[in-house]
Coordinates of C-alpha atoms in Angstrom, one line a residue:
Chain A
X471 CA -70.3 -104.6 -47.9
X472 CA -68.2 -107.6 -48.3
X473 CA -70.2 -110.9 -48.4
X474 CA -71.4 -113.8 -46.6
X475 CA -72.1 -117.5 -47.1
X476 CA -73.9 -119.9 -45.0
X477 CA -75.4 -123.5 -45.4
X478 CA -79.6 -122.4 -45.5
X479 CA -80.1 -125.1 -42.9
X480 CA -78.7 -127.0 -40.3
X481 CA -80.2 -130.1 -37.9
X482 CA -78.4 -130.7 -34.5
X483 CA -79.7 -132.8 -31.3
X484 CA -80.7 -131.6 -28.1
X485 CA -77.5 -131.2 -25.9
X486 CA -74.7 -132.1 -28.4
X487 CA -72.7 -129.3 -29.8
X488 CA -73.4 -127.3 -32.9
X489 CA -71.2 -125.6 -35.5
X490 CA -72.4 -123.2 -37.8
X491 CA -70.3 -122.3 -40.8
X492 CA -69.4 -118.8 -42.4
X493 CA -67.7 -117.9 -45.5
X494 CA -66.6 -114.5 -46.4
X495 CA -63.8 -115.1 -48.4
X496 CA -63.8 -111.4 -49.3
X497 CA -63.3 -110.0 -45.8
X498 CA -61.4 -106.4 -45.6
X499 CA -58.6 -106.4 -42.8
X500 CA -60.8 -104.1 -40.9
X501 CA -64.5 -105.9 -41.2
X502 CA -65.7 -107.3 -37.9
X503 CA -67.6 -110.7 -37.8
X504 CA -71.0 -110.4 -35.9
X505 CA -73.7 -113.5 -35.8
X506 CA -77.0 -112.6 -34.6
X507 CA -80.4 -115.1 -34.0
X508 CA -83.6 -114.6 -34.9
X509 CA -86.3 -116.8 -33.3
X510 CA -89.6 -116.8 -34.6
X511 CA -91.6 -114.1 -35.0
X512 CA -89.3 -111.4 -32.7
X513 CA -86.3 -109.1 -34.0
X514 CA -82.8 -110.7 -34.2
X515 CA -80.7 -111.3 -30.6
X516 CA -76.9 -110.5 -30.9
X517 CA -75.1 -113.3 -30.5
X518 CA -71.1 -112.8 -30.1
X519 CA -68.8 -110.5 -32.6
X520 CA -65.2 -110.8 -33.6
X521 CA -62.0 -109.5 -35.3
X522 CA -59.0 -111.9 -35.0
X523 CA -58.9 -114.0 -32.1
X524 CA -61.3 -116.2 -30.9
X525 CA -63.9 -115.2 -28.8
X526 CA -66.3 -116.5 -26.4
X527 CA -69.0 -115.4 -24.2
X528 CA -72.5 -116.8 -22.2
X529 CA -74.3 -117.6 -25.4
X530 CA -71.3 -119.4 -27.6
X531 CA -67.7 -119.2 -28.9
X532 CA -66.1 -117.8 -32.1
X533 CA -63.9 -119.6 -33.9
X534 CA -61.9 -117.2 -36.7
X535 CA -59.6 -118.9 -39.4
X536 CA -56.5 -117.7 -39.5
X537 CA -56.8 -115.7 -42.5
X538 CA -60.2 -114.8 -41.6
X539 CA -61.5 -115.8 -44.6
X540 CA -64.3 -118.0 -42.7
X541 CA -65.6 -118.3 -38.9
X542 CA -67.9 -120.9 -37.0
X543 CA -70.3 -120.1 -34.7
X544 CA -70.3 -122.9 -31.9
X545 CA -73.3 -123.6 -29.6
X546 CA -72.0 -125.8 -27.0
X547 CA -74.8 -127.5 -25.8
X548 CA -78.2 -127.2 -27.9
X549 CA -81.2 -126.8 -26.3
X550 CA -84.6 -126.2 -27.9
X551 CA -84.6 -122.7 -27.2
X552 CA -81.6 -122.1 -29.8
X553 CA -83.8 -123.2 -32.6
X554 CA -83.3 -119.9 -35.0
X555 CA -82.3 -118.2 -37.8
X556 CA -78.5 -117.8 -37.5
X557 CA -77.1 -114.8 -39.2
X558 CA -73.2 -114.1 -40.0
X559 CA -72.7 -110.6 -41.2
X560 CA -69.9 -108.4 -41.9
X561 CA -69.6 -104.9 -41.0
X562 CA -66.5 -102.3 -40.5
X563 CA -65.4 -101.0 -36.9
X564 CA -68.4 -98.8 -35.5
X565 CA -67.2 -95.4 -34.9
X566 CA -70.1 -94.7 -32.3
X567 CA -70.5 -91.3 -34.4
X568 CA -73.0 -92.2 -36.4
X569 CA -74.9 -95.1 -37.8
X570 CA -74.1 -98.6 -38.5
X571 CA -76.0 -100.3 -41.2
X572 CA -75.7 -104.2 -40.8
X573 CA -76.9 -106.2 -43.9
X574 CA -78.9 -109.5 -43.3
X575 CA -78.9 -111.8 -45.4
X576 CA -81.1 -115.2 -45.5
X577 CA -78.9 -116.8 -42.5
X578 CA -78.7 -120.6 -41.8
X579 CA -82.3 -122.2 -40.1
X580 CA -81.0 -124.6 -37.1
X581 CA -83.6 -127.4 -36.0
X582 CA -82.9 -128.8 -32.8
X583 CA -83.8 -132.3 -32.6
X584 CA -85.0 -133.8 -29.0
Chain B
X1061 CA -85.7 -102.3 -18.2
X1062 CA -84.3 -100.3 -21.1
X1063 CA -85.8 -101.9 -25.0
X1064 CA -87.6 -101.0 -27.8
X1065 CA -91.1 -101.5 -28.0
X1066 CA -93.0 -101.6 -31.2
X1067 CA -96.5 -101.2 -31.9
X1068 CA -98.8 -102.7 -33.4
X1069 CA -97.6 -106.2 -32.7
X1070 CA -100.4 -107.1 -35.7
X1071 CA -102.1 -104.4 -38.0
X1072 CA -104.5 -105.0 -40.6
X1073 CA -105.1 -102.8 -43.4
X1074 CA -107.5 -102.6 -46.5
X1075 CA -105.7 -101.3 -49.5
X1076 CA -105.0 -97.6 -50.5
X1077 CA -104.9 -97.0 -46.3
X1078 CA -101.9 -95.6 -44.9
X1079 CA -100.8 -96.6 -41.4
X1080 CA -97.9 -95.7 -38.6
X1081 CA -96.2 -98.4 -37.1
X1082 CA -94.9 -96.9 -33.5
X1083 CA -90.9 -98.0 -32.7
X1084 CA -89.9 -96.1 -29.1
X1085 CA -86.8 -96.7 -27.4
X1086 CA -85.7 -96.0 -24.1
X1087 CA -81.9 -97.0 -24.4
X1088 CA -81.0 -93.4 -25.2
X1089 CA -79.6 -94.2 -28.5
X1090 CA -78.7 -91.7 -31.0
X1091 CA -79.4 -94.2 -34.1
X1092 CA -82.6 -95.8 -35.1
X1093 CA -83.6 -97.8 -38.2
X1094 CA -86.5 -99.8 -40.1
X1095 CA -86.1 -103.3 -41.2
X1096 CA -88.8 -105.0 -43.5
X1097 CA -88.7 -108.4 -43.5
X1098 CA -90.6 -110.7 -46.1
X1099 CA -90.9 -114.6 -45.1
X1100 CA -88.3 -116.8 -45.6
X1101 CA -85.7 -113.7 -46.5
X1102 CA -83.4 -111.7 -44.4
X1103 CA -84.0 -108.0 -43.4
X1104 CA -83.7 -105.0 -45.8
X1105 CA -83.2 -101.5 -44.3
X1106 CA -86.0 -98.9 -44.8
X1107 CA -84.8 -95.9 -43.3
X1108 CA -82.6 -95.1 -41.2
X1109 CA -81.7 -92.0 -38.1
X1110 CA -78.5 -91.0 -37.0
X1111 CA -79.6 -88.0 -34.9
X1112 CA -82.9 -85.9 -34.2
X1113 CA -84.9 -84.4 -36.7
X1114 CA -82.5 -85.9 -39.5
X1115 CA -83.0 -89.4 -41.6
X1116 CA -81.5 -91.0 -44.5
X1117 CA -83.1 -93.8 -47.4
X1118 CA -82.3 -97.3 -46.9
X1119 CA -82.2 -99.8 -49.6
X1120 CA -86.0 -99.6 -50.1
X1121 CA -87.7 -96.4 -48.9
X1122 CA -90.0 -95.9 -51.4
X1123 CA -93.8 -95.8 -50.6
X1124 CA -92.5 -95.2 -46.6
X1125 CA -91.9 -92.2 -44.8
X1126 CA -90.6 -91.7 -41.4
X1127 CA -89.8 -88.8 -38.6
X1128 CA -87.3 -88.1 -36.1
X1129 CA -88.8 -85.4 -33.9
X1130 CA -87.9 -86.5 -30.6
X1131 CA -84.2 -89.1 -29.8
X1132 CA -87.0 -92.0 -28.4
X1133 CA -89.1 -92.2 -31.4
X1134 CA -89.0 -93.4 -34.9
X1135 CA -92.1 -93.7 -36.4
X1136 CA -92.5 -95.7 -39.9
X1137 CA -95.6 -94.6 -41.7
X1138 CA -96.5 -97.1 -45.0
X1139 CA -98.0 -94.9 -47.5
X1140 CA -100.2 -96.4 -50.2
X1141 CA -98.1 -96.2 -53.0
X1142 CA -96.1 -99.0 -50.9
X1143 CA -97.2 -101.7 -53.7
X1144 CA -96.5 -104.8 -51.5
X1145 CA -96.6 -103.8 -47.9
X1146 CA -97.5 -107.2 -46.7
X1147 CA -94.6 -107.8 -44.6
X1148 CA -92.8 -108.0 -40.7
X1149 CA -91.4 -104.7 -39.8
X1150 CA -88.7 -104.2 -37.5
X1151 CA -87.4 -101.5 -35.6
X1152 CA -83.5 -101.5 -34.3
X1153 CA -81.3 -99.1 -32.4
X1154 CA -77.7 -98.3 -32.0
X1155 CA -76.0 -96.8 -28.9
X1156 CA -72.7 -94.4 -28.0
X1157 CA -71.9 -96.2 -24.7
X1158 CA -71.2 -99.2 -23.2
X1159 CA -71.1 -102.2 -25.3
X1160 CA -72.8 -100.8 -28.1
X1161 CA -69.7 -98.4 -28.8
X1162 CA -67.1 -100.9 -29.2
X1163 CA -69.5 -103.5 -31.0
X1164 CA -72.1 -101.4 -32.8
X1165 CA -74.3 -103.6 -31.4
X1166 CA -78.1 -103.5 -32.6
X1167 CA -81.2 -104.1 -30.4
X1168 CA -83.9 -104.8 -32.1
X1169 CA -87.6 -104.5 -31.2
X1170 CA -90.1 -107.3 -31.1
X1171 CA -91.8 -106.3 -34.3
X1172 CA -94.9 -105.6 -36.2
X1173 CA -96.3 -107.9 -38.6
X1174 CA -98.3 -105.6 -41.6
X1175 CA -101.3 -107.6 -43.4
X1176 CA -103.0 -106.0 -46.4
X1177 CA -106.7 -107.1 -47.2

């Protein structure tokens, strides 16, 4: 699996916006970008997931460079409840056949100051 | 509401015991896997199922052993040659339908956290 970089942790304040970086510089044309948050003590939450474009949804955006070679996760407003493990991951297109094995690795620690 | 519910949430065990950790799932999802999960680190697949009565090694199977007898159930037993089971255990899921097909999306349990004595 190609892989993933990201800072080990991050310190935002409550209400301002929040960019977490990713780099996978050694992306394949066909990997999908997926970020998932773990808060403490439960399993990991999908967040939002991503090719090419930019995406965004209820919990955040997805910002993709153009040659996809790193994304950003943005929270728009932190609260407290957002204060988690973030983790970018790659994976390729799931087939819905079979299984899909996502690898985590340590993920960035955000701290959301009040 | 469809989830996955794992149990123990805590288990203690002395060492040389083997225990079953319970993952059951009501999403109807074909696929089901076990995470471990050792402070401070990311997750590392166990085993994983893509279908009834059949299951492949993860990354670091040895010392556990699982079944797949019925689609709702993955059980995850720690044996005691597991030399460091000390650990949070997590128990995941993948659908065919909906958002999980185009996303592969993975629904994770709330865990079980494994303490040797």
């Amino acid at each position: 699996d190609a892989k993933t970089t990201q800072p080990n942790s991050m310190e935002s304040n409550e209400e301002e916006p929040v960019h977490l970086p990713c780099n996978h510089s050694t992306i394949s044309g066909t990997d999908y970008i997926h970020w998932y948050r773990q808060l403490p003590s439960q399993g990991p939450e999908y967040v939002i997931h991503g090719l090419t474009s930019n995406v965004n949804n209820r919990m955040a955006s997805l910002a993709i460079a153009e040659d996809r070679k790193s994304s950003t996760l943005i929270l728009h407003r932190a609260t407290l409840r957002d204060a988690a493990v973030y983790y970018c991951i790659l994976s390729a297109a799931y087939s819905g056949a079979g299984s899909y094995q996502l690898t985590f690795g340590k993920g960035t620690k955000l701290s959301v100051i009040p | 509401d469809g989830g996955i519910t794992q149990s123990p949430k805590y288990l203690f065990r002395k060492e040389g015991q083997n225990v079953t950790l319970s993952c059951e799932q009501n999403l109807n999802h074909d696929a089901m896997y076990w995470y471990r999960q050792d402070p401070g680190q990311g997750l590392r697949l166990i085993y994983y199922s893509q279908i009834v009565n059949d299951f492949q090694k993860g990354d670091i199977a040895e010392g556990y052993s699982v079944s797949r007898e019925k689609k709702e159930s993955f059980p995850l037993t720690v044996t005691s040659a597991q030399k460091n089971p000390t650990a949070f255990y997590l128990c995941a899921s993948t659908g065919t339908s909906g958002r999980a097909l185009n996303t592969g999306e993975l629904f994770f349990g709330e865990g079980s956290r494994l303490t040797v004595l």
